[in-house]
mmCIF file of C-alpha atoms in Angstrom:
data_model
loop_
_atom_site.group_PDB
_atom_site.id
_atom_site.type_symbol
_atom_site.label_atom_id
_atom_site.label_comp_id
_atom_site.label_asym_id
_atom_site.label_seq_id
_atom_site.Cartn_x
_atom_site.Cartn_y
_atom_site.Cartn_z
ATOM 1 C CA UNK A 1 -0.237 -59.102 5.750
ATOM 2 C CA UNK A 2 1.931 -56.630 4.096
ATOM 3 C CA UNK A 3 6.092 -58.101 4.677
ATOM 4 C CA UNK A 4 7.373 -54.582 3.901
ATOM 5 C CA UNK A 5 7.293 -53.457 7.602
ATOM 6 C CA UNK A 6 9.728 -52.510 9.828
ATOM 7 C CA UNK A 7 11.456 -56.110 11.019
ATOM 8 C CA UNK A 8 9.784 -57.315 14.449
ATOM 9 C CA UNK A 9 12.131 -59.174 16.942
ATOM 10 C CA UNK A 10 11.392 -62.848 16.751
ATOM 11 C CA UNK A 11 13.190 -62.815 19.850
ATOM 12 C CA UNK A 12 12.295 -62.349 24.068
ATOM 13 C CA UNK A 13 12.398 -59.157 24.171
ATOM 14 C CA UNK A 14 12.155 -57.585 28.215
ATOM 15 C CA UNK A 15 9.897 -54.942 28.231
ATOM 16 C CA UNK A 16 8.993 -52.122 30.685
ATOM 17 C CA UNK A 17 5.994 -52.386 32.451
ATOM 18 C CA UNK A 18 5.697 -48.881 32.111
ATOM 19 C CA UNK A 19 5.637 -48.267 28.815
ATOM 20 C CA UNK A 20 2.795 -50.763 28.341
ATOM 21 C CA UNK A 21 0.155 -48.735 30.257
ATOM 22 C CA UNK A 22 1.422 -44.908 28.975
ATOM 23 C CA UNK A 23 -1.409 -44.552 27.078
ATOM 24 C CA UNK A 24 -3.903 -46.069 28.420
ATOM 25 C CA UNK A 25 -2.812 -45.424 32.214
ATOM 26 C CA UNK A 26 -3.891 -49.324 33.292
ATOM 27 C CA UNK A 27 -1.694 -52.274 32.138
ATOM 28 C CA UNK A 28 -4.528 -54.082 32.160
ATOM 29 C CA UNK A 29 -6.440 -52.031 29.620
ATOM 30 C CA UNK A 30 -3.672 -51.913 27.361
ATOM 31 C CA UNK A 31 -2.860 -56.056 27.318
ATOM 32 C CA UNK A 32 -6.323 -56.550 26.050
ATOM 33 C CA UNK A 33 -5.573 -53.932 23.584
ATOM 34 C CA UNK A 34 -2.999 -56.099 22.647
ATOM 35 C CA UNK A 35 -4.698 -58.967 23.015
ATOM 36 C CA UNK A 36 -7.501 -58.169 20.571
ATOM 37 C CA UNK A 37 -4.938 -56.721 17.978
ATOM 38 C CA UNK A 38 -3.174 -59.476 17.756
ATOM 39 C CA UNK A 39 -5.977 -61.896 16.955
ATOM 40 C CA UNK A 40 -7.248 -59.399 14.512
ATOM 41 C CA UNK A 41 -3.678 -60.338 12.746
ATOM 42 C CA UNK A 42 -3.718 -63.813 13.307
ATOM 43 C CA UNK A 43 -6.749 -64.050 11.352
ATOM 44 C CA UNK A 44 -6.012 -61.700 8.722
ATOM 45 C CA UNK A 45 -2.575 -64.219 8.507
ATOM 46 C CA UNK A 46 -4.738 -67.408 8.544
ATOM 47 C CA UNK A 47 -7.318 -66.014 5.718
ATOM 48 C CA UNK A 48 -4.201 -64.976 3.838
ATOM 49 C CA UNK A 49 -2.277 -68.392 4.256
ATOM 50 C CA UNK A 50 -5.596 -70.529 3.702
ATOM 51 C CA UNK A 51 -6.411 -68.367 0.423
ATOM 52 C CA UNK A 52 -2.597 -69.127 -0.831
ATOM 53 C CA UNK A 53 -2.881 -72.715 -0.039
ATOM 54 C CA UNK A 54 -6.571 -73.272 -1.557
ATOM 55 C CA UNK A 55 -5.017 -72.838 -5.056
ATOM 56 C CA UNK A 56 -2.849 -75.975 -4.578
ATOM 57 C CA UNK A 57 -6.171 -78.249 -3.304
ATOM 58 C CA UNK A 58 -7.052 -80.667 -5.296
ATOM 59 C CA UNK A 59 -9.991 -83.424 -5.290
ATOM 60 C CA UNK A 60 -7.818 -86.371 -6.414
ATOM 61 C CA UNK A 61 -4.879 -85.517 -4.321
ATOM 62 C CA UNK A 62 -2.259 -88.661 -4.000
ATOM 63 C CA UNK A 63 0.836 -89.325 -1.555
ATOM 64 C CA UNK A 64 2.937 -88.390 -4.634
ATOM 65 C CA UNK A 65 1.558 -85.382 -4.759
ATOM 66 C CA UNK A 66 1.301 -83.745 -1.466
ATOM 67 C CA UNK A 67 4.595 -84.792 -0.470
ATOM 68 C CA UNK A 68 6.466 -83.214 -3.518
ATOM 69 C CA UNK A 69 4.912 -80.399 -3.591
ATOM 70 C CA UNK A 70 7.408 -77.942 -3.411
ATOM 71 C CA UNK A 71 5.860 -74.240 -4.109
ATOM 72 C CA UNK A 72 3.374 -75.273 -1.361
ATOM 73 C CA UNK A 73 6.529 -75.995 1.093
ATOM 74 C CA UNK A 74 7.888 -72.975 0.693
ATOM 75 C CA UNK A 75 4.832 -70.669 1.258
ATOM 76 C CA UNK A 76 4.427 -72.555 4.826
ATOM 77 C CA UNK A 77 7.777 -72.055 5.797
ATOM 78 C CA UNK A 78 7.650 -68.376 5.031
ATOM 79 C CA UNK A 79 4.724 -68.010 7.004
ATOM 80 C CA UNK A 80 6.430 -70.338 10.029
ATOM 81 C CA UNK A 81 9.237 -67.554 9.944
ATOM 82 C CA UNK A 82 7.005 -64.588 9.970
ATOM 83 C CA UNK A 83 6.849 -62.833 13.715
ATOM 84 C CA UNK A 84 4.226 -64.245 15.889
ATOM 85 C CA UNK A 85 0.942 -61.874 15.894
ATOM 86 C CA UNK A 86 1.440 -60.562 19.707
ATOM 87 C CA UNK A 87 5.059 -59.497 18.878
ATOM 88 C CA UNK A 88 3.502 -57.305 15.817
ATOM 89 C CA UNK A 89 0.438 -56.024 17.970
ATOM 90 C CA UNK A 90 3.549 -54.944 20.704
ATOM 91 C CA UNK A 91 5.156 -53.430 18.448
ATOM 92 C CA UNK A 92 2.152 -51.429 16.765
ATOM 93 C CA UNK A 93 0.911 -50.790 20.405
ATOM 94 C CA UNK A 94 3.907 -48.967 21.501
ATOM 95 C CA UNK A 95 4.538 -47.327 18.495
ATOM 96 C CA UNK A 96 1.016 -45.352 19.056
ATOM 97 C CA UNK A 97 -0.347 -47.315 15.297
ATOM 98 C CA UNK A 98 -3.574 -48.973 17.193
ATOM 99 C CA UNK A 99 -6.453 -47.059 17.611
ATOM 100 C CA UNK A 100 -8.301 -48.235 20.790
ATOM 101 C CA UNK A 101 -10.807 -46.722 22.745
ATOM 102 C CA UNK A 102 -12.939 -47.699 25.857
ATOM 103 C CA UNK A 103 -16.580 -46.294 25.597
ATOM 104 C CA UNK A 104 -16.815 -46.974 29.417
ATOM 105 C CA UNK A 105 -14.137 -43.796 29.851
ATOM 106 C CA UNK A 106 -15.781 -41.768 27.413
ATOM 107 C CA UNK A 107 -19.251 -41.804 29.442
ATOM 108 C CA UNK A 108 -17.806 -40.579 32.540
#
């Protein structure tokens, strides 16, 4: 996940009902829009946080090692402070920067 984007509240933030379903004209439709966004994040997150950890795996670990390992520490907690994946897929969604579609509209 690229950190150079705009800063996403980690925050409650109230939102409008309204807004939610301008594009799609049915809140419904446009929560699992959000929905499915923001698990397509959370794994891209998870791949990218499991790849970054894999390099400090070891076979012969010890309880020396795991507990002073500091580099590994650190990339957790940067990952713990990123936004959670629904408040990014929000954010995307009501900036217009997901592309959704329902094939079920288009055949009518």
């Amino acid at each position: 996940m690229n950190t150079n984007k705009p800063a996403v509240p980690n925050t409650t933030v109230t939102r409008n009902v309204h807004d939610l379903d301008r594009t799609t004209d049915n809140l419904y439709e446009s929560l699992v829009v959000i929905a499915k966004r923001a698990n397509q994040i959370s794994n891209n997150v998870k791949e990218e946080l499991h790849g970054k950890l894999a390099e400090f795996a070891s076979s012969n670990d010890n309880l020396e090692e795991i507990f002073e390992n500091r580099e590994q520490i650190e990339i957790s907690k940067h990952y713990e402070r990123m936004p959670k994946p629904v408040l990014v897929a929000m954010d995307e969604f009501l900036n217009d920067k997901v592309y959704h579609r329902n094939p079920a509209k288009e055949q009518k």
